[in-house]
Backbone as numpy.savetxt, mean C-alpha at the origin, in Angstrom:
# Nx Ny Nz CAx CAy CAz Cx Cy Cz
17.36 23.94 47.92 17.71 24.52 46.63 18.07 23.46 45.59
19.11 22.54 46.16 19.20 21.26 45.29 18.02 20.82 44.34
17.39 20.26 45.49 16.15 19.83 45.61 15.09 20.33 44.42
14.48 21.73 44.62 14.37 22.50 43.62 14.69 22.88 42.09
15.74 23.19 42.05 16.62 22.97 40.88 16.47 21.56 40.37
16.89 20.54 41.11 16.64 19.24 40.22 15.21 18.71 39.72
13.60 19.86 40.38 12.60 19.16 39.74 12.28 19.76 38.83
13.05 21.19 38.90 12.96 22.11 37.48 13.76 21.58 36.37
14.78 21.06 36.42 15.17 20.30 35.68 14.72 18.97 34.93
14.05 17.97 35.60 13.04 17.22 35.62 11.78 17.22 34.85
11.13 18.33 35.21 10.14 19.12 35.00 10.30 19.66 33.71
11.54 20.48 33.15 11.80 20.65 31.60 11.96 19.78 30.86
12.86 18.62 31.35 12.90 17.36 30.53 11.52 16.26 30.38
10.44 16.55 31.04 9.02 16.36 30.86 8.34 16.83 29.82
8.34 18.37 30.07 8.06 18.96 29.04 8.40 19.02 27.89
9.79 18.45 27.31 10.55 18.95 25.98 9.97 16.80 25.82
9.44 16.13 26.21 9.38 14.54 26.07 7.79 15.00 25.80
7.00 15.43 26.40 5.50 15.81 25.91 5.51 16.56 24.54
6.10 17.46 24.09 5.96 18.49 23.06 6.50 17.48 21.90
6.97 16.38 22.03 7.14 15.31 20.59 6.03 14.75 21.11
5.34 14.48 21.57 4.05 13.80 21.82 3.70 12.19 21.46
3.01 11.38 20.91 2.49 10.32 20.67 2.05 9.80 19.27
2.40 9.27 18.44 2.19 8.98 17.22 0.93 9.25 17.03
0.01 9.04 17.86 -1.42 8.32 17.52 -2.13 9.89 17.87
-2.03 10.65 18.80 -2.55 11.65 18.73 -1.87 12.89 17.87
-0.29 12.68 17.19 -0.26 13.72 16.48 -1.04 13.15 15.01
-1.36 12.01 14.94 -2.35 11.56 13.71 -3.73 12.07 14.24
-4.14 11.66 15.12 -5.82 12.46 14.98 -5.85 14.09 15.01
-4.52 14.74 15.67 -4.80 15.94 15.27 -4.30 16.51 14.03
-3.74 16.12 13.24 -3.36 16.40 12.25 -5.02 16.00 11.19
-5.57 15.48 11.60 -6.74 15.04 11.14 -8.27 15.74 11.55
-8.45 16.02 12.98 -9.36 17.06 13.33 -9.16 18.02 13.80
-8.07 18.73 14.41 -7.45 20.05 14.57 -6.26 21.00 13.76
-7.44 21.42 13.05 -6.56 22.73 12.13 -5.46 23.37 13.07
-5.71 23.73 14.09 -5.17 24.82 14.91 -3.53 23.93 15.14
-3.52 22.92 15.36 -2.31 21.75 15.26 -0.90 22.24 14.45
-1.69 22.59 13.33 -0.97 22.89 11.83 -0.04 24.09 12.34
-0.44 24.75 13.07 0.46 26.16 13.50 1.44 25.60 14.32
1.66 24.41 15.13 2.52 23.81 15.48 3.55 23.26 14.31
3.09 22.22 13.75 3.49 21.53 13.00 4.56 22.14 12.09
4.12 23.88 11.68 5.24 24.54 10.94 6.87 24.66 11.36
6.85 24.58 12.83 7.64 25.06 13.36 8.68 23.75 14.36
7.85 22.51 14.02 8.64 21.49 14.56 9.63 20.98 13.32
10.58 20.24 14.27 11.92 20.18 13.09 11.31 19.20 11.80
12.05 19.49 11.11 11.81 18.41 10.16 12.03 17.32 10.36
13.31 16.78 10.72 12.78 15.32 11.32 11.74 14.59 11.72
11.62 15.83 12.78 10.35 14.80 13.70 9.41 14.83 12.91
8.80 15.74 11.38 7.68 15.82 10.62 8.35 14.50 9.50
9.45 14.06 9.61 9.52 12.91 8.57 9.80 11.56 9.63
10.06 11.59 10.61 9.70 10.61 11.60 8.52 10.30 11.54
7.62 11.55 11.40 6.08 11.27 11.40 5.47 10.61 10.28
6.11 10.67 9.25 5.75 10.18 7.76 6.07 9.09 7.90
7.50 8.61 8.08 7.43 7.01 8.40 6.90 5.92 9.29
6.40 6.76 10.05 5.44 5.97 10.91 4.39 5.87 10.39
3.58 6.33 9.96 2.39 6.37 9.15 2.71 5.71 8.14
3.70 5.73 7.36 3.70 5.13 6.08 3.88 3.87 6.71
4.85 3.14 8.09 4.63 1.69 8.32 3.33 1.07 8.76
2.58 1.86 9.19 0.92 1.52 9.81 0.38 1.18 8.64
0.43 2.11 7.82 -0.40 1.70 6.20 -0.07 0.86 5.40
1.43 0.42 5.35 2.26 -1.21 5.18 1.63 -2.09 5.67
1.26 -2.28 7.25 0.71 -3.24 7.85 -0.72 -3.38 7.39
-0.92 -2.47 7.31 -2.92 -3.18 7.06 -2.68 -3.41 5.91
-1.97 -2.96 4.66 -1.72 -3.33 3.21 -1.45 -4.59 3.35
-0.47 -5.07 4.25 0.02 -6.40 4.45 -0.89 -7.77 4.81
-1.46 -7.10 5.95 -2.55 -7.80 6.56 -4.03 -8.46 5.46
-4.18 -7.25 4.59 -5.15 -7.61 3.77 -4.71 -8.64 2.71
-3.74 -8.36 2.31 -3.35 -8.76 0.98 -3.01 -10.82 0.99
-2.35 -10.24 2.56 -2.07 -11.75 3.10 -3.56 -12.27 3.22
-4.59 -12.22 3.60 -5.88 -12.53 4.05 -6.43 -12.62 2.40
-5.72 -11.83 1.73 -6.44 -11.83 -0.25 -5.99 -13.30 -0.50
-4.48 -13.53 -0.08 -3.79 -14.69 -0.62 -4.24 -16.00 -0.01
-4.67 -15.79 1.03 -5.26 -17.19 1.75 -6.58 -17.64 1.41
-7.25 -16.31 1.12 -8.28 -16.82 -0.23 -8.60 -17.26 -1.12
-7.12 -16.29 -1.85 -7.00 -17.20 -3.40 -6.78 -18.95 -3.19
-5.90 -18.68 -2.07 -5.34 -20.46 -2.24 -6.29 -21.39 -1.82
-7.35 -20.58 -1.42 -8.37 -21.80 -1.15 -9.22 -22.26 -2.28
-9.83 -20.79 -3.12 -10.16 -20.93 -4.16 -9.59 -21.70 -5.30
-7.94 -21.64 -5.30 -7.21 -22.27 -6.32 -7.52 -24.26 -5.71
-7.26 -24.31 -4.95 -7.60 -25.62 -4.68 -9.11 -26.20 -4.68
-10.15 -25.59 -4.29 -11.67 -25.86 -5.16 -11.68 -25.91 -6.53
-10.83 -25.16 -7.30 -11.25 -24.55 -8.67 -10.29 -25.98 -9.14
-8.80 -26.34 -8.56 -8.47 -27.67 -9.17 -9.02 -28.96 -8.89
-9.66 -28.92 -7.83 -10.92 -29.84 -7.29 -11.86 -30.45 -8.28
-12.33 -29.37 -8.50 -13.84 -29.04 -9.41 -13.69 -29.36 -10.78
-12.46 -28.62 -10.92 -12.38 -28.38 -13.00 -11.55 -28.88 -13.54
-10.63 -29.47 -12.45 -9.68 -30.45 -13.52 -9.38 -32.29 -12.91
-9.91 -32.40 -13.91 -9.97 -34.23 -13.44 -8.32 -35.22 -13.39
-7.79 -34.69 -14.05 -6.23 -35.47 -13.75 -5.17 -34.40 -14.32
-4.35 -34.70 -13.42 -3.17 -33.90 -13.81 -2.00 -34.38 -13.31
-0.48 -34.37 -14.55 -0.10 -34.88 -14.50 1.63 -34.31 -14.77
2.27 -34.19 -14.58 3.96 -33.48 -14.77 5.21 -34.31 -14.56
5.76 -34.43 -15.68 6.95 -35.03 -15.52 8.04 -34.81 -17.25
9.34 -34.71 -16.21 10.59 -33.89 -17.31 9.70 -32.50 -18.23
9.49 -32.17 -17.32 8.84 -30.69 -17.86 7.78 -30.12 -18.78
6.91 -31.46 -18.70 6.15 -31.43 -19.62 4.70 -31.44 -18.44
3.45 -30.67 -18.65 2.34 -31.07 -18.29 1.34 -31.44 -18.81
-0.05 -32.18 -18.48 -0.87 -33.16 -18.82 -2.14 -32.79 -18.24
-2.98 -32.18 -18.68 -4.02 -31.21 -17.59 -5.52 -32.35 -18.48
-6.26 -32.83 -17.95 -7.62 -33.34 -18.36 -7.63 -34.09 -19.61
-6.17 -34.89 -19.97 -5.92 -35.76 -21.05 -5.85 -34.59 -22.38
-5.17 -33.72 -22.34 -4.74 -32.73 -23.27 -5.81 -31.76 -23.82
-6.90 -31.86 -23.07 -8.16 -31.40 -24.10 -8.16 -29.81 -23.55
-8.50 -29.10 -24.68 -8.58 -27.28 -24.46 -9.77 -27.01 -23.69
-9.54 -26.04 -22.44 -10.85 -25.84 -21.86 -10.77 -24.25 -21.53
-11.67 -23.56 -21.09 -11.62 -21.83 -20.86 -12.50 -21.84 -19.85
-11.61 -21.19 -18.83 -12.29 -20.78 -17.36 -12.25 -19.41 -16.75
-13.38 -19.49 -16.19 -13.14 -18.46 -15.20 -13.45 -17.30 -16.01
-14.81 -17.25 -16.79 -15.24 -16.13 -17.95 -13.83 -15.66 -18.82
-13.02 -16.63 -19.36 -12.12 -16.60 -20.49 -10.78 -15.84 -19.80
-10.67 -15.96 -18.38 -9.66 -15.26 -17.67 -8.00 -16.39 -17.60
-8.92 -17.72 -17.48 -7.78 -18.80 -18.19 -8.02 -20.00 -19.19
-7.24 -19.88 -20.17 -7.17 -21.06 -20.78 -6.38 -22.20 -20.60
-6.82 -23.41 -20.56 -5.67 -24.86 -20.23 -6.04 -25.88 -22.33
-4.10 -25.71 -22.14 -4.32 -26.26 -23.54 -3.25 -26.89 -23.58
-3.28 -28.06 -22.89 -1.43 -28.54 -22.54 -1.64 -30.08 -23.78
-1.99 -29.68 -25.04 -2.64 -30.66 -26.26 -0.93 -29.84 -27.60
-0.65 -28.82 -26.87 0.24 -28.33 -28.50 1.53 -27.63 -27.71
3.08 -27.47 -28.35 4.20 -27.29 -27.78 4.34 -25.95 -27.18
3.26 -25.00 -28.37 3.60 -23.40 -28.74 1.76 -23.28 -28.91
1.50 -21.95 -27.46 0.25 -21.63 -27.03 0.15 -19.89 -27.65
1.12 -19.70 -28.27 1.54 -18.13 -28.26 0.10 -17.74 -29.00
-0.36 -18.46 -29.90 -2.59 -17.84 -30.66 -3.27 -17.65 -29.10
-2.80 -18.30 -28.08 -4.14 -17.63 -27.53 -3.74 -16.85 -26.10
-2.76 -16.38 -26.64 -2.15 -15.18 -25.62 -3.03 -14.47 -25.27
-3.44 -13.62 -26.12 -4.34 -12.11 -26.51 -5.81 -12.73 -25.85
-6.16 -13.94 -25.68 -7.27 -14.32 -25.48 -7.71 -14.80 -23.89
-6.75 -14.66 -23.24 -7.20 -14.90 -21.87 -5.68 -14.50 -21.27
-5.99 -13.88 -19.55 -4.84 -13.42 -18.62 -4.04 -14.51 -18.56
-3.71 -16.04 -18.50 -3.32 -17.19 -18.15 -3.86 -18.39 -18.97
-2.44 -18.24 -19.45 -2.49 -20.24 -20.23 -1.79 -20.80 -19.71
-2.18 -22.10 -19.71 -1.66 -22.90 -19.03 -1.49 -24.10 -20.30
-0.02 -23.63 -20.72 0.29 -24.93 -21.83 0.98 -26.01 -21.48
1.54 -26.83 -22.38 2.21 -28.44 -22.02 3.77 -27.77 -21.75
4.63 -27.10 -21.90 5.85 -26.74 -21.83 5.99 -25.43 -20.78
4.72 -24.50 -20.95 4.99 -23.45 -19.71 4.16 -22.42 -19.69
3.47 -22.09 -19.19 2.46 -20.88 -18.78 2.71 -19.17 -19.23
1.95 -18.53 -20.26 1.76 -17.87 -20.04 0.84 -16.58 -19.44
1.48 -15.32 -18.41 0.62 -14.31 -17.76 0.70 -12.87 -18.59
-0.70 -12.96 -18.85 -0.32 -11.66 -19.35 -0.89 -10.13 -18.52
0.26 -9.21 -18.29 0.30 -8.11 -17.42 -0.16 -6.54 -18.31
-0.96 -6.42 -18.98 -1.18 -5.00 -19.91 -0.82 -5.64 -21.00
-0.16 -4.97 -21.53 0.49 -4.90 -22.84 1.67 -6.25 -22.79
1.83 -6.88 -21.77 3.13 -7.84 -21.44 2.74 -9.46 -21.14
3.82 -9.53 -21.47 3.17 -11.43 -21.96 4.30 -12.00 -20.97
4.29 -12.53 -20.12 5.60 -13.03 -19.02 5.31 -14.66 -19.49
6.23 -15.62 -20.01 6.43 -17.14 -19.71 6.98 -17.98 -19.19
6.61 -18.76 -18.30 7.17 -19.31 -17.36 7.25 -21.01 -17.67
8.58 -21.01 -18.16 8.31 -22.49 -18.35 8.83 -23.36 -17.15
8.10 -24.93 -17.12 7.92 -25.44 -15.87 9.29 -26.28 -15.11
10.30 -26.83 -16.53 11.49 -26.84 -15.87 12.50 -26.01 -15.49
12.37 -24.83 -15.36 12.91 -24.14 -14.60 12.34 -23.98 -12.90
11.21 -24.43 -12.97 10.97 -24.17 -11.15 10.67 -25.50 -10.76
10.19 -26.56 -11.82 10.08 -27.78 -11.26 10.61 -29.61 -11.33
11.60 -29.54 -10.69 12.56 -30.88 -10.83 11.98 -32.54 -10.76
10.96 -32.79 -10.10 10.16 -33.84 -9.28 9.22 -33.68 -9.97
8.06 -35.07 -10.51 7.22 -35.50 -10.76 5.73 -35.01 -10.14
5.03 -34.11 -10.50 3.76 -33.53 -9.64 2.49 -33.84 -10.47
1.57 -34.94 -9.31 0.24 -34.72 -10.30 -0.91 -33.90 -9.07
-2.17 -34.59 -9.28 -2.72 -33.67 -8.88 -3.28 -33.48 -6.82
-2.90 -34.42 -6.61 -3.27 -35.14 -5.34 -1.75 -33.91 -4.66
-0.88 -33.90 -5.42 0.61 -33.50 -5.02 0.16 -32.06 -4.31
-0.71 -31.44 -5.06 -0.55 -29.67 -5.51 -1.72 -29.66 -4.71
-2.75 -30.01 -4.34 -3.50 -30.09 -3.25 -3.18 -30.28 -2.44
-2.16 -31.11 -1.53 -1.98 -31.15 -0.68 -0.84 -30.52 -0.01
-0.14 -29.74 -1.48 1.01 -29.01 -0.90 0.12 -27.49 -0.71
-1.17 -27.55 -1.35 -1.53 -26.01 -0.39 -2.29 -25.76 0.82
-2.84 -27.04 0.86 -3.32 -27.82 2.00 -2.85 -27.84 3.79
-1.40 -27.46 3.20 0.32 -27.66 4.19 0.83 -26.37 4.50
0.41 -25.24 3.46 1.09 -24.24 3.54 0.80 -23.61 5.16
1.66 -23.60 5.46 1.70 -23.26 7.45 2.05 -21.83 7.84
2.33 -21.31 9.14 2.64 -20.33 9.38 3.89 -19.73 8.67
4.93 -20.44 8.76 6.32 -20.31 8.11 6.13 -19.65 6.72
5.24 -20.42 6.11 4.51 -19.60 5.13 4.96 -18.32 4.81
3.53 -17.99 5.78 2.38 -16.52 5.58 3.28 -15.60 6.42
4.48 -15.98 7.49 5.34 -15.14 8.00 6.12 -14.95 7.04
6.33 -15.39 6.27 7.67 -15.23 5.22 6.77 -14.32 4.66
6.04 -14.54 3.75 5.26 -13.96 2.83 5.06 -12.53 3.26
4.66 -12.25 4.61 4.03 -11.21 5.08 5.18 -10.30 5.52
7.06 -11.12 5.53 7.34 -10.03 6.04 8.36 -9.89 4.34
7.94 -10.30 3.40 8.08 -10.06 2.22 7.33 -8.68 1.77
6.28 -8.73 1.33 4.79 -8.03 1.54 5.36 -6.86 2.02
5.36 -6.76 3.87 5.38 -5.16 4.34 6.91 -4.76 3.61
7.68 -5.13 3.87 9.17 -4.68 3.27 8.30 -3.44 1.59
8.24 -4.81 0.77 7.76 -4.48 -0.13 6.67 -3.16 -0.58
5.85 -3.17 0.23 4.80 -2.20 0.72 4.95 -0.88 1.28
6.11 -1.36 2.26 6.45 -0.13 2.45 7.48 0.57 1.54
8.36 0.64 0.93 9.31 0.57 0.12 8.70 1.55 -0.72
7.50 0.69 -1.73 7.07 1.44 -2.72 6.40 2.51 -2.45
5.69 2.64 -1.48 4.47 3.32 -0.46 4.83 4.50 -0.23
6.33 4.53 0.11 6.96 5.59 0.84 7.33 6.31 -0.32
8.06 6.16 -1.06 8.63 6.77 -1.79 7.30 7.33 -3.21
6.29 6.75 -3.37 4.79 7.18 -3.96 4.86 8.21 -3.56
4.00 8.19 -1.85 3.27 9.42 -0.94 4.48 10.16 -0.94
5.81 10.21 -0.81 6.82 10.80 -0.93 6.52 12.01 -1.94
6.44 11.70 -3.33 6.18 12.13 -4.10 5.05 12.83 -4.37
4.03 12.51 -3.93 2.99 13.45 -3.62 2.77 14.13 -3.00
3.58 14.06 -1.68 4.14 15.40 -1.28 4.89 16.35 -0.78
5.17 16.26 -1.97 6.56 17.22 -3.12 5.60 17.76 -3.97
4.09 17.19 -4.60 3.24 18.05 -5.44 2.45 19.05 -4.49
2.18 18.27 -3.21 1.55 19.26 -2.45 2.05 19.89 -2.00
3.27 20.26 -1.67 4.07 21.04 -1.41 4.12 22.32 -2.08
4.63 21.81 -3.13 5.08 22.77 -4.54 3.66 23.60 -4.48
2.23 23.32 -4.31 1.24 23.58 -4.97 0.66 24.74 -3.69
1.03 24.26 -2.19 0.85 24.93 -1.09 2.24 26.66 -1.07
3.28 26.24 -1.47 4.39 27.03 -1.55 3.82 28.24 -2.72
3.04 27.79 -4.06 2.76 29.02 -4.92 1.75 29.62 -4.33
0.49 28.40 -3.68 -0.54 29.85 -2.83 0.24 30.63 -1.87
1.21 30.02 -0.85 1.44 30.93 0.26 2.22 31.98 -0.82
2.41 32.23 -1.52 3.35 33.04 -2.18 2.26 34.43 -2.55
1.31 33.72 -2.49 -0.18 34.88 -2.69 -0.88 35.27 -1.79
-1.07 34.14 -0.67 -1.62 34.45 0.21 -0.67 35.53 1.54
0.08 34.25 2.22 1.20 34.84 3.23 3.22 34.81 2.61
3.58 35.38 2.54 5.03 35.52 2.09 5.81 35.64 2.85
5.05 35.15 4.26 6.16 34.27 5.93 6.41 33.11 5.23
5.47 32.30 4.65 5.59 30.92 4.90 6.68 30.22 3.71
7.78 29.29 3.90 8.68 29.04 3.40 8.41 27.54 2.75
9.45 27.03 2.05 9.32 25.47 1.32 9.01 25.04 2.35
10.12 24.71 3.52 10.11 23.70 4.36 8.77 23.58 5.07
7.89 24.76 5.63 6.98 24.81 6.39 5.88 24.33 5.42
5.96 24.54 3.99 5.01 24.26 3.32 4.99 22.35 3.02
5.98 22.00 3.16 6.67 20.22 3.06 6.12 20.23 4.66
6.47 20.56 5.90 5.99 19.76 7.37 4.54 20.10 6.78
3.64 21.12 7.07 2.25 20.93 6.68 1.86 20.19 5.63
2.32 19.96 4.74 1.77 18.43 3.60 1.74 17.37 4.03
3.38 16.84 5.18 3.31 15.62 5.81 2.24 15.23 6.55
1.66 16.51 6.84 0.28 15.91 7.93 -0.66 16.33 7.39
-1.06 16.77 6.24 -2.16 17.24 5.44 -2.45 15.62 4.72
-2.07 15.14 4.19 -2.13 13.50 3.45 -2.70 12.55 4.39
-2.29 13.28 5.73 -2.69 12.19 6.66 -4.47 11.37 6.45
-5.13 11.93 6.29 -6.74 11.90 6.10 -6.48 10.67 5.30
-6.03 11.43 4.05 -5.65 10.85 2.37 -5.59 9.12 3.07
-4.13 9.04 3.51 -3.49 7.67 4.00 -4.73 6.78 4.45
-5.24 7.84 5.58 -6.36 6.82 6.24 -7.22 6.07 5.51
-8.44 7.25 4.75 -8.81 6.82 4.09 -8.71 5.39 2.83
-7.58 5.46 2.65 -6.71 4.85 1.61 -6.76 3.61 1.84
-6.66 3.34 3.26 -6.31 2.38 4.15 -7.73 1.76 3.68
-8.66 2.78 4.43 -10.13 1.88 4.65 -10.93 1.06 3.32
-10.45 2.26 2.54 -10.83 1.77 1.16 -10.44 0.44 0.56
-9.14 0.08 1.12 -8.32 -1.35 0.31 -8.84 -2.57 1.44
-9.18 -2.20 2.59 -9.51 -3.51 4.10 -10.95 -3.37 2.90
-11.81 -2.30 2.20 -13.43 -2.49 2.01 -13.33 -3.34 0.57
-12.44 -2.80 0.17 -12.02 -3.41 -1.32 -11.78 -5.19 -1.10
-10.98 -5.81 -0.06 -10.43 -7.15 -0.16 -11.55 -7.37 -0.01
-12.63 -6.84 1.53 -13.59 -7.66 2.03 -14.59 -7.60 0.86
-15.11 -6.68 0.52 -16.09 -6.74 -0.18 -16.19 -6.58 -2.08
-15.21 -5.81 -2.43 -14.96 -5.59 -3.91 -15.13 -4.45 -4.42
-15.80 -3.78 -3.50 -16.21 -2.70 -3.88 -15.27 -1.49 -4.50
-15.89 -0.79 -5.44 -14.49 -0.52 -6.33 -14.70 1.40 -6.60
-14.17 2.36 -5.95 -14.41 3.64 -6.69 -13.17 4.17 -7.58
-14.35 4.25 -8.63 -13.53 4.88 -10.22 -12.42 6.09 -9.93
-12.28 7.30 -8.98 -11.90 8.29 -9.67 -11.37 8.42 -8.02
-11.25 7.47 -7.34 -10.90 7.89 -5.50 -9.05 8.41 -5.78
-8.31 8.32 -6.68 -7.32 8.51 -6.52 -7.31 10.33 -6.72
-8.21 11.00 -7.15 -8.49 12.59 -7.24 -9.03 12.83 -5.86
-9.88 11.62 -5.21 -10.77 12.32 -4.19 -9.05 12.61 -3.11
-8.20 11.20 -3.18 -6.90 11.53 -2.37 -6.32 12.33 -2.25
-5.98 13.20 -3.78 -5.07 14.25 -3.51 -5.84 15.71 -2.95
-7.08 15.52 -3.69 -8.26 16.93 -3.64 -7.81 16.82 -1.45
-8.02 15.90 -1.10 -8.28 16.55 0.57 -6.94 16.52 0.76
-5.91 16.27 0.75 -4.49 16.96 0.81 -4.49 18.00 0.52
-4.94 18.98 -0.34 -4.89 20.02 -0.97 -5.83 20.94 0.00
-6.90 20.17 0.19 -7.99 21.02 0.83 -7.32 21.85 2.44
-6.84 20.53 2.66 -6.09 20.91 4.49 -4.93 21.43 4.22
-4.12 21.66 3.05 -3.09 22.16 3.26 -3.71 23.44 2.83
-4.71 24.23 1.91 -4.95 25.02 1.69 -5.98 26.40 3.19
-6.58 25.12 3.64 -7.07 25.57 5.06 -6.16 25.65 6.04
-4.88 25.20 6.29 -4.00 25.54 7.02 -3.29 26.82 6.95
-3.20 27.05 5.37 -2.55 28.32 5.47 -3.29 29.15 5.86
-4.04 29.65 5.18 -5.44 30.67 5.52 -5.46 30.82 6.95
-5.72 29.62 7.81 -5.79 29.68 9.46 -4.67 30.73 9.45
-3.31 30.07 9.03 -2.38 30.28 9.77 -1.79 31.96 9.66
-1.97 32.50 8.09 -2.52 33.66 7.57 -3.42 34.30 8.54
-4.50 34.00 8.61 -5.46 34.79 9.81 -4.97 35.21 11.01
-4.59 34.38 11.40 -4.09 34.42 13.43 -2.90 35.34 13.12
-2.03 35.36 12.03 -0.73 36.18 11.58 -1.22 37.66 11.88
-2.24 37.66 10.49 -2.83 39.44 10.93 -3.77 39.53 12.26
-3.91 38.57 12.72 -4.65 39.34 13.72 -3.65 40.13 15.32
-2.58 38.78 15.11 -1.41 39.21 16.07 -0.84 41.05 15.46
-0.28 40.90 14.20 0.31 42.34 13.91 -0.98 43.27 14.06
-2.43 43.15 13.76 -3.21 43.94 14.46 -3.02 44.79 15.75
-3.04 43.72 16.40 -3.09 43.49 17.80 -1.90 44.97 18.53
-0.44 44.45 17.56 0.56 45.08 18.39 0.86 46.34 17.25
């Protein structure tokens, strides 16, 4: 009887450790099994925002992964491009010295180097990055950021210096960087998709209000958490296709929300259906 009793016991605590299941398969079914979704209403909320943060850290990491792999690019490129296009360079007490002061425009007018005059502010409007004798400006939209050079740089740098300090850049690096990056990534990430669904929510809560008038906020918030899921993926693949290749779609931020909408709208309906068919039934 002991005996017994303790594998039924056992045996429930199996079962209640299976029914939270596995990150990775409540993502593919939340992704190819509608029928899932009739679960999903009825598990706590936690575990449906446990589920969101896990997903939202997976999609941090490949954000991370790429972006870091974007940056190890650039820095290779930045060191060819000072290779190639600038013949001496030169810094000291805060002043710089780029190709004996002479104005040049690179990179199809994306930067100008004009380190010949004190005040570069005429050719703001005219390229993303100047690079003047006192301090650089970036311009972000409508925003002009300047960075002048004695504030970040104390020591004498010419050009042999800045090549070989990217030359050096080591793991210590790209670990810093990268666990800068996911922090960062995830942070903003979460609290975005957060927000989107709270629209899909809101937008699933007025159909069920037409369709079925069982279904409540909360059930309508767990089915969004895993309705986006697609969205995320996708999202994902698009930015690994974007670093590798460039490839760029105009209007993918509609195609994101449209299939959130789509599965949360096919969930109800399912879940609507199987409803009347049970009160049929009895």
């Amino acid at each position: 009887k002991i005996i017994t009793h303790y594998s039924k016991v056992l045996e429930g605590e199996y079962v209640k450790k299976n029914k939270k299941g596995f990150f990775i398969t409540d993502l593919f079914k939340s992704i190819i099994n509608f029928d899932y979704y009739k679960e999903v209403i009825n598990k706590k909320l936690s575990d449906n925002i446990g589920y969101f943060l896990k997903l939202m850290l997976l999609y941090s990491i490949i954000l991370t992964i790429c972006t870091i792999f974007n940056i190890n690019q650039n820095i290779k490129q930045l060191s060819n491009f000072i290779n190639t296009e600038i013949t001496n360079l030169t810094y000291s007490n805060g002043t710089l010295s780029i190709n004996n002061d002479e104005s040049k425009t690179l990179l199809n007018k994306y930067i100008i180097i004009d380190t010949n005059n004190e005040d570069n502010t005429n050719l703001e409007n005219k390229a993303q990055v100047v690079i003047g004798k006192k301090y650089c400006s970036i311009k972000f939209d409508d925003y002009i950021f300047r960075i002048r050079y004695n504030d970040y740089f104390y020591e004498d740098i010419n050009k042999e210096d800045i090549i070989k300090s990217l030359s050096n850049l080591g793991i210590k690096f790209y670990m810093m960087m990268s666990l800068i990056i996911l922090v960062w990534c995830f942070v903003v990430i979460t609290i975005s998709t957060f927000l989107d669904i709270l629209v899909i929510t809101v937008i699933g809560f007025v159909m069920s209000k037409i369709i079925n008038r069982a279904l409540n906020f909360t059930n309508m918030f767990n089915i969004a958490i895993h309705a986006i899921t697609l969205s995320i993926l996708l999202s994902a693949i698009y930015y690994v296709i974007n670093v590798a290749t460039g490839f760029y779609i105009k209007y993918f931020s509609i195609m994101y929300t449209s299939i959130a909408i789509i599965y949360m709208m096919t969930s109800i309906l399912l879940i609507t259906s199987d409803n009347n068919e049970e009160n049929n039934v009895q």
